[in-house]
mmCIF file of C-alpha atoms in Angstrom:
data_model
loop_
_atom_site.group_PDB
_atom_site.id
_atom_site.type_symbol
_atom_site.label_atom_id
_atom_site.label_comp_id
_atom_site.label_asym_id
_atom_site.label_seq_id
_atom_site.Cartn_x
_atom_site.Cartn_y
_atom_site.Cartn_z
ATOM 1 C CA UNK A 291 48.085 89.860 202.334
ATOM 2 C CA UNK A 292 44.700 89.584 200.687
ATOM 3 C CA UNK A 293 43.597 91.155 197.445
ATOM 4 C CA UNK A 294 43.188 94.905 197.377
ATOM 5 C CA UNK A 295 40.559 96.736 195.330
ATOM 6 C CA UNK A 296 40.954 100.224 194.008
ATOM 7 C CA UNK A 297 38.056 102.573 193.334
ATOM 8 C CA UNK A 298 40.176 104.301 190.687
ATOM 9 C CA UNK A 299 40.308 101.292 188.328
ATOM 10 C CA UNK A 300 37.978 100.114 185.599
ATOM 11 C CA UNK A 301 36.525 103.511 184.746
ATOM 12 C CA UNK A 302 35.608 102.630 181.182
ATOM 13 C CA UNK A 303 38.979 102.058 179.538
ATOM 14 C CA UNK A 304 40.477 99.741 182.092
ATOM 15 C CA UNK A 305 43.475 102.015 182.662
ATOM 16 C CA UNK A 306 44.911 103.221 185.942
ATOM 17 C CA UNK A 307 43.264 106.508 186.873
ATOM 18 C CA UNK A 308 44.667 107.095 190.337
ATOM 19 C CA UNK A 309 45.615 110.674 191.194
ATOM 20 C CA UNK A 310 49.229 109.733 192.092
ATOM 21 C CA UNK A 311 50.547 107.215 189.548
ATOM 22 C CA UNK A 312 53.830 105.557 190.450
ATOM 23 C CA UNK A 313 56.453 103.733 188.468
ATOM 24 C CA UNK A 314 55.145 100.388 189.631
ATOM 25 C CA UNK A 315 51.603 100.514 188.266
ATOM 26 C CA UNK A 316 50.464 98.375 185.359
ATOM 27 C CA UNK A 317 49.302 100.187 182.237
ATOM 28 C CA UNK A 318 46.363 97.862 181.641
ATOM 29 C CA UNK A 319 44.253 95.472 183.636
ATOM 30 C CA UNK A 320 45.541 91.901 183.816
ATOM 31 C CA UNK A 321 49.103 93.020 183.227
ATOM 32 C CA UNK A 322 51.555 92.135 185.972
ATOM 33 C CA UNK A 323 54.489 94.525 186.434
ATOM 34 C CA UNK A 324 57.721 92.865 185.446
ATOM 35 C CA UNK A 325 61.003 93.149 187.261
ATOM 36 C CA UNK A 326 62.480 96.628 187.149
ATOM 37 C CA UNK A 327 65.895 97.158 185.569
ATOM 38 C CA UNK A 328 68.868 96.980 187.893
ATOM 39 C CA UNK A 329 69.353 100.753 187.614
ATOM 40 C CA UNK A 330 65.712 101.460 188.432
ATOM 41 C CA UNK A 331 64.807 99.299 191.398
ATOM 42 C CA UNK A 332 61.881 100.101 193.622
ATOM 43 C CA UNK A 333 62.361 100.370 197.372
ATOM 44 C CA UNK A 334 60.454 99.094 200.362
ATOM 45 C CA UNK A 335 59.316 102.208 202.198
ATOM 46 C CA UNK A 336 59.698 100.474 205.565
ATOM 47 C CA UNK A 337 63.172 98.892 205.437
ATOM 48 C CA UNK A 338 64.599 100.481 202.246
ATOM 49 C CA UNK A 339 65.342 97.089 200.651
ATOM 50 C CA UNK A 340 65.132 96.849 196.877
ATOM 51 C CA UNK A 341 62.026 95.292 195.356
ATOM 52 C CA UNK A 342 61.246 94.063 191.837
ATOM 53 C CA UNK A 343 57.622 95.223 191.853
ATOM 54 C CA UNK A 344 55.151 97.182 193.933
ATOM 55 C CA UNK A 345 52.002 95.147 193.238
ATOM 56 C CA UNK A 346 50.309 92.752 190.853
ATOM 57 C CA UNK A 347 47.233 93.815 188.925
ATOM 58 C CA UNK A 348 44.600 91.199 188.159
ATOM 59 C CA UNK A 349 41.325 91.326 186.228
ATOM 60 C CA UNK A 350 38.518 93.686 187.247
ATOM 61 C CA UNK A 351 40.801 96.082 189.052
ATOM 62 C CA UNK A 352 41.904 93.671 191.754
ATOM 63 C CA UNK A 353 45.334 94.474 193.168
ATOM 64 C CA UNK A 354 47.624 92.467 195.368
ATOM 65 C CA UNK A 355 50.331 94.586 196.953
ATOM 66 C CA UNK A 356 53.765 93.013 197.029
ATOM 67 C CA UNK A 357 55.094 92.026 200.442
ATOM 68 C CA UNK A 358 58.707 92.797 201.273
ATOM 69 C CA UNK A 359 60.753 89.649 201.795
ATOM 70 C CA UNK A 360 62.861 91.386 204.429
ATOM 71 C CA UNK A 361 60.400 93.074 206.794
ATOM 72 C CA UNK A 362 57.241 91.197 205.753
ATOM 73 C CA UNK A 363 55.345 94.459 205.272
ATOM 74 C CA UNK A 364 53.789 95.970 202.108
ATOM 75 C CA UNK A 365 56.535 97.308 199.850
ATOM 76 C CA UNK A 366 54.682 100.586 199.290
ATOM 77 C CA UNK A 367 51.374 101.175 201.040
ATOM 78 C CA UNK A 368 51.204 104.718 199.629
ATOM 79 C CA UNK A 369 50.124 103.501 196.197
ATOM 80 C CA UNK A 370 46.709 103.082 197.833
ATOM 81 C CA UNK A 371 46.726 106.556 199.402
ATOM 82 C CA UNK A 372 45.310 109.826 198.161
ATOM 83 C CA UNK A 373 47.940 112.418 197.109
ATOM 84 C CA UNK A 374 46.773 114.766 199.869
ATOM 85 C CA UNK A 375 47.588 112.135 202.501
ATOM 86 C CA UNK A 376 50.997 111.562 200.917
ATOM 87 C CA UNK A 377 51.683 115.319 200.930
ATOM 88 C CA UNK A 378 50.713 115.598 204.597
ATOM 89 C CA UNK A 379 53.052 112.726 205.469
ATOM 90 C CA UNK A 380 55.842 114.409 203.499
ATOM 91 C CA UNK A 381 55.249 117.681 205.342
ATOM 92 C CA UNK A 382 55.570 115.703 208.578
ATOM 93 C CA UNK A 383 58.941 114.480 207.213
ATOM 94 C CA UNK A 384 58.060 110.792 207.444
ATOM 95 C CA UNK A 385 60.782 108.635 205.923
ATOM 96 C CA UNK A 386 58.221 106.289 204.330
ATOM 97 C CA UNK A 387 56.626 109.145 202.395
ATOM 98 C CA UNK A 388 60.022 110.355 201.184
ATOM 99 C CA UNK A 389 60.979 106.862 199.979
ATOM 100 C CA UNK A 390 57.687 106.584 198.110
ATOM 101 C CA UNK A 391 58.187 109.921 196.355
ATOM 102 C CA UNK A 392 61.906 109.530 195.607
ATOM 103 C CA UNK A 393 62.097 105.858 194.608
ATOM 104 C CA UNK A 394 58.632 104.615 193.652
ATOM 105 C CA UNK A 395 57.108 107.468 191.643
ATOM 106 C CA UNK A 396 57.889 109.250 188.403
ATOM 107 C CA UNK A 397 58.207 112.942 189.285
ATOM 108 C CA UNK A 398 60.066 115.080 186.762
ATOM 109 C CA UNK A 399 59.451 118.559 188.119
ATOM 110 C CA UNK A 400 62.822 118.998 189.814
ATOM 111 C CA UNK A 401 64.077 121.700 187.459
ATOM 112 C CA UNK A 402 60.806 123.635 187.329
ATOM 113 C CA UNK A 403 60.408 123.483 191.094
ATOM 114 C CA UNK A 404 63.982 124.697 191.575
ATOM 115 C CA UNK A 405 63.457 127.687 189.249
ATOM 116 C CA UNK A 406 60.176 128.603 190.919
ATOM 117 C CA UNK A 407 61.698 128.398 194.412
ATOM 118 C CA UNK A 408 64.592 130.597 193.310
ATOM 119 C CA UNK A 409 62.120 133.112 191.880
ATOM 120 C CA UNK A 410 60.301 133.166 195.218
ATOM 121 C CA UNK A 411 63.556 133.744 197.086
ATOM 122 C CA UNK A 412 64.712 136.396 194.610
ATOM 123 C CA UNK A 413 61.381 138.207 194.907
ATOM 124 C CA UNK A 414 61.623 138.255 198.697
ATOM 125 C CA UNK A 415 65.154 139.700 198.558
ATOM 126 C CA UNK A 416 64.133 142.218 195.908
ATOM 127 C CA UNK A 417 61.088 143.229 197.965
ATOM 128 C CA UNK A 418 63.215 143.749 201.070
ATOM 129 C CA UNK A 419 65.719 145.764 199.048
ATOM 130 C CA UNK A 420 63.010 148.007 197.599
ATOM 131 C CA UNK A 421 61.430 148.353 201.029
ATOM 132 C CA UNK A 422 64.723 149.717 202.350
ATOM 133 C CA UNK A 423 65.046 152.149 199.444
ATOM 134 C CA UNK A 424 61.902 154.253 199.607
ATOM 135 C CA UNK A 425 62.340 155.892 196.211
ATOM 136 C CA UNK A 426 59.110 156.856 194.449
ATOM 137 C CA UNK A 427 60.759 158.505 191.438
ATOM 138 C CA UNK A 428 58.796 157.323 188.332
ATOM 139 C CA UNK A 429 61.752 157.857 186.027
ATOM 140 C CA UNK A 430 62.293 155.027 183.499
ATOM 141 C CA UNK A 431 65.916 154.669 184.550
ATOM 142 C CA UNK A 432 64.841 154.031 188.145
ATOM 143 C CA UNK A 433 62.329 151.394 187.041
ATOM 144 C CA UNK A 434 64.976 149.721 184.892
ATOM 145 C CA UNK A 435 67.406 149.687 187.833
ATOM 146 C CA UNK A 436 64.779 148.048 190.044
ATOM 147 C CA UNK A 437 64.152 145.383 187.408
ATOM 148 C CA UNK A 438 67.884 144.709 187.152
ATOM 149 C CA UNK A 439 68.009 144.364 190.932
ATOM 150 C CA UNK A 440 65.549 141.466 190.691
ATOM 151 C CA UNK A 441 67.720 139.639 188.158
ATOM 152 C CA UNK A 442 70.717 140.255 190.389
ATOM 153 C CA UNK A 443 68.885 138.781 193.390
ATOM 154 C CA UNK A 444 67.957 135.714 191.324
ATOM 155 C CA UNK A 445 71.580 135.147 190.275
ATOM 156 C CA UNK A 446 72.867 135.505 193.833
ATOM 157 C CA UNK A 447 70.172 133.183 195.223
ATOM 158 C CA UNK A 448 71.165 130.615 192.593
ATOM 159 C CA UNK A 449 74.844 130.834 193.518
ATOM 160 C CA UNK A 450 74.108 130.499 197.224
ATOM 161 C CA UNK A 451 71.934 127.435 196.657
ATOM 162 C CA UNK A 452 74.652 125.932 194.456
ATOM 163 C CA UNK A 453 77.128 126.527 197.289
ATOM 164 C CA UNK A 454 74.755 124.717 199.672
ATOM 165 C CA UNK A 455 74.594 121.672 197.385
ATOM 166 C CA UNK A 456 78.348 121.686 196.765
ATOM 167 C CA UNK A 457 78.961 121.701 200.516
ATOM 168 C CA UNK A 458 76.724 118.647 200.963
ATOM 169 C CA UNK A 459 78.242 116.734 198.045
ATOM 170 C CA UNK A 460 81.794 117.544 199.099
ATOM 171 C CA UNK A 461 81.240 116.338 202.657
ATOM 172 C CA UNK A 462 79.535 113.132 201.540
ATOM 173 C CA UNK A 463 82.123 112.516 198.838
ATOM 174 C CA UNK A 464 84.879 112.653 201.436
ATOM 175 C CA UNK A 465 83.107 110.968 204.358
ATOM 176 C CA UNK A 466 80.992 108.249 202.723
ATOM 177 C CA UNK A 467 83.794 106.284 200.967
ATOM 178 C CA UNK A 468 85.397 105.823 204.388
ATOM 179 C CA UNK A 469 82.399 103.873 205.649
ATOM 180 C CA UNK A 470 81.141 102.090 202.535
ATOM 181 C CA UNK A 471 82.364 100.987 199.134
ATOM 182 C CA UNK A 472 79.015 101.685 197.474
ATOM 183 C CA UNK A 473 79.145 104.538 194.993
ATOM 184 C CA UNK A 474 77.066 107.582 195.830
ATOM 185 C CA UNK A 475 74.214 108.451 193.497
ATOM 186 C CA UNK A 476 74.672 112.220 193.430
ATOM 187 C CA UNK A 477 72.157 112.647 190.607
ATOM 188 C CA UNK A 478 69.384 111.072 192.670
ATOM 189 C CA UNK A 479 70.476 113.027 195.750
ATOM 190 C CA UNK A 480 70.336 116.295 193.807
ATOM 191 C CA UNK A 481 66.789 115.547 192.664
ATOM 192 C CA UNK A 482 65.782 114.665 196.219
ATOM 193 C CA UNK A 483 67.264 117.908 197.571
ATOM 194 C CA UNK A 484 65.479 119.961 194.913
ATOM 195 C CA UNK A 485 62.167 118.289 195.702
ATOM 196 C CA UNK A 486 62.629 118.686 199.442
ATOM 197 C CA UNK A 487 63.177 122.440 199.028
ATOM 198 C CA UNK A 488 59.494 122.935 198.214
ATOM 199 C CA UNK A 489 59.071 124.775 201.514
ATOM 200 C CA UNK A 490 60.539 127.890 199.895
ATOM 201 C CA UNK A 491 57.225 128.310 198.086
ATOM 202 C CA UNK A 492 55.848 129.572 201.401
ATOM 203 C CA UNK A 493 58.024 132.680 201.094
ATOM 204 C CA UNK A 494 55.554 134.407 198.795
ATOM 205 C CA UNK A 495 52.508 134.052 201.123
ATOM 206 C CA UNK A 496 54.702 135.232 203.995
ATOM 207 C CA UNK A 497 55.465 138.408 202.031
ATOM 208 C CA UNK A 498 51.925 138.962 200.734
ATOM 209 C CA UNK A 499 50.366 138.643 204.178
ATOM 210 C CA UNK A 500 52.985 140.779 205.856
ATOM 211 C CA UNK A 501 52.543 141.334 209.578
ATOM 212 C CA UNK A 502 54.637 141.790 212.684
ATOM 213 C CA UNK A 503 55.522 138.086 212.769
ATOM 214 C CA UNK A 504 56.899 137.914 209.217
ATOM 215 C CA UNK A 505 60.572 137.634 210.339
ATOM 216 C CA UNK A 506 59.623 134.730 212.619
ATOM 217 C CA UNK A 507 57.733 133.043 209.758
ATOM 218 C CA UNK A 508 60.781 133.342 207.499
ATOM 219 C CA UNK A 509 62.982 131.733 210.149
ATOM 220 C CA UNK A 510 60.501 128.866 210.564
ATOM 221 C CA UNK A 511 60.413 128.361 206.784
ATOM 222 C CA UNK A 512 64.219 128.197 206.765
ATOM 223 C CA UNK A 513 64.190 125.556 209.510
ATOM 224 C CA UNK A 514 61.507 123.554 207.702
ATOM 225 C CA UNK A 515 63.460 123.558 204.419
ATOM 226 C CA UNK A 516 66.649 122.416 206.162
ATOM 227 C CA UNK A 517 64.713 119.676 207.992
ATOM 228 C CA UNK A 518 63.259 118.465 204.692
ATOM 229 C CA UNK A 519 66.738 118.483 203.113
ATOM 230 C CA UNK A 520 68.052 116.512 206.074
ATOM 231 C CA UNK A 521 65.366 113.836 205.705
ATOM 232 C CA UNK A 522 65.788 113.649 201.926
ATOM 233 C CA UNK A 523 69.544 113.120 202.303
ATOM 234 C CA UNK A 524 69.103 110.434 204.962
ATOM 235 C CA UNK A 525 66.467 108.547 202.969
ATOM 236 C CA UNK A 526 68.166 108.770 199.569
ATOM 237 C CA UNK A 527 71.564 107.538 200.750
ATOM 238 C CA UNK A 528 70.231 105.346 203.575
ATOM 239 C CA UNK A 529 72.637 106.861 206.083
ATOM 240 C CA UNK A 530 72.306 107.561 209.788
ATOM 241 C CA UNK A 531 70.975 110.813 211.197
ATOM 242 C CA UNK A 532 74.355 112.027 212.408
ATOM 243 C CA UNK A 533 75.986 111.797 208.983
ATOM 244 C CA UNK A 534 72.994 113.421 207.315
ATOM 245 C CA UNK A 535 72.991 116.252 209.850
ATOM 246 C CA UNK A 536 76.704 116.881 209.337
ATOM 247 C CA UNK A 537 76.165 116.984 205.572
ATOM 248 C CA UNK A 538 73.419 119.617 205.913
ATOM 249 C CA UNK A 539 75.556 121.641 208.331
ATOM 250 C CA UNK A 540 78.454 121.513 205.856
ATOM 251 C CA UNK A 541 76.198 122.797 203.097
ATOM 252 C CA UNK A 542 74.843 125.553 205.344
ATOM 253 C CA UNK A 543 78.386 126.551 206.312
ATOM 254 C CA UNK A 544 79.492 126.914 202.698
ATOM 255 C CA UNK A 545 76.276 128.782 201.876
ATOM 256 C CA UNK A 546 76.899 131.181 204.784
ATOM 257 C CA UNK A 547 80.411 131.718 203.455
ATOM 258 C CA UNK A 548 78.971 132.640 200.061
ATOM 259 C CA UNK A 549 76.485 135.014 201.729
ATOM 260 C CA UNK A 550 79.301 136.704 203.641
ATOM 261 C CA UNK A 551 81.340 137.012 200.436
ATOM 262 C CA UNK A 552 78.453 138.676 198.582
ATOM 263 C CA UNK A 553 77.880 141.029 201.486
ATOM 264 C CA UNK A 554 81.522 142.044 201.499
ATOM 265 C CA UNK A 555 81.453 142.594 197.749
ATOM 266 C CA UNK A 556 78.088 144.412 198.055
ATOM 267 C CA UNK A 557 76.714 142.397 195.155
ATOM 268 C CA UNK A 558 73.607 141.167 196.890
ATOM 269 C CA UNK A 559 72.788 144.120 199.103
ATOM 270 C CA UNK A 560 71.864 147.704 199.041
ATOM 271 C CA UNK A 561 73.436 150.265 201.306
ATOM 272 C CA UNK A 562 72.434 148.418 204.479
ATOM 273 C CA UNK A 563 72.399 144.674 203.662
ATOM 274 C CA UNK A 564 68.593 144.642 203.643
ATOM 275 C CA UNK A 565 68.116 141.329 201.937
ATOM 276 C CA UNK A 566 69.755 139.395 204.735
ATOM 277 C CA UNK A 567 67.766 140.793 207.619
ATOM 278 C CA UNK A 568 65.562 137.696 207.569
ATOM 279 C CA UNK A 569 68.016 134.819 208.021
ATOM 280 C CA UNK A 570 69.583 134.766 204.553
ATOM 281 C CA UNK A 571 66.317 134.622 202.680
#
């Protein structure tokens, strides 16, 4: 490959100023990225082979992207792309975009994103519960009870998501050692699953712009989140589609069991199970 020039370099200080910095960029011009530690290897987004570097940075902002020795393609073409393009490719569930985000970038928003998604889900459940209980009494005790209902919805949503992850990890922990001796990186898989659950952020707009098709929108959001989880699992562990699908189904089964348990105990519902009328959201 020839030399690549970036319009984001050499903007006064000579530092990288791209909108989507990755782990493989050089801090200063004329510095060549060194080999990554064994525990922090980059990945080729095309064939998933490990790579020591993503590119070499020469003087005057001239870049030469590293070519994968296995597939003879650029290790990570997305380091040249705008973040909006990367996001669109991730929404389309392209494996290359997922490998770029999971392996070749430094993103440390897993915990914050998880909390925010759970808040969105808890708000939707709380809203459905209040919608089913048309009580306009302004008494302070009633307002306090409604606030406590929101905290209860958040706790239940957290437990159900934990059950979903436990189902996935349990299935992979039992099934994967039978086919490979390589140890599973559950920490990386957990981060990938949390990142791929970003679709739950669409729950709030679906509630704000309520219309006759809101239940359908919630079902589509559920399918999109599960599809993203499926792709994240497949890419992170480099497994086939069948095994990844079975892992997601196992997680969904355990989550459904938790939902049924909470319904039976009447912890997560009102008098008529209102929060589950939109496919467990």
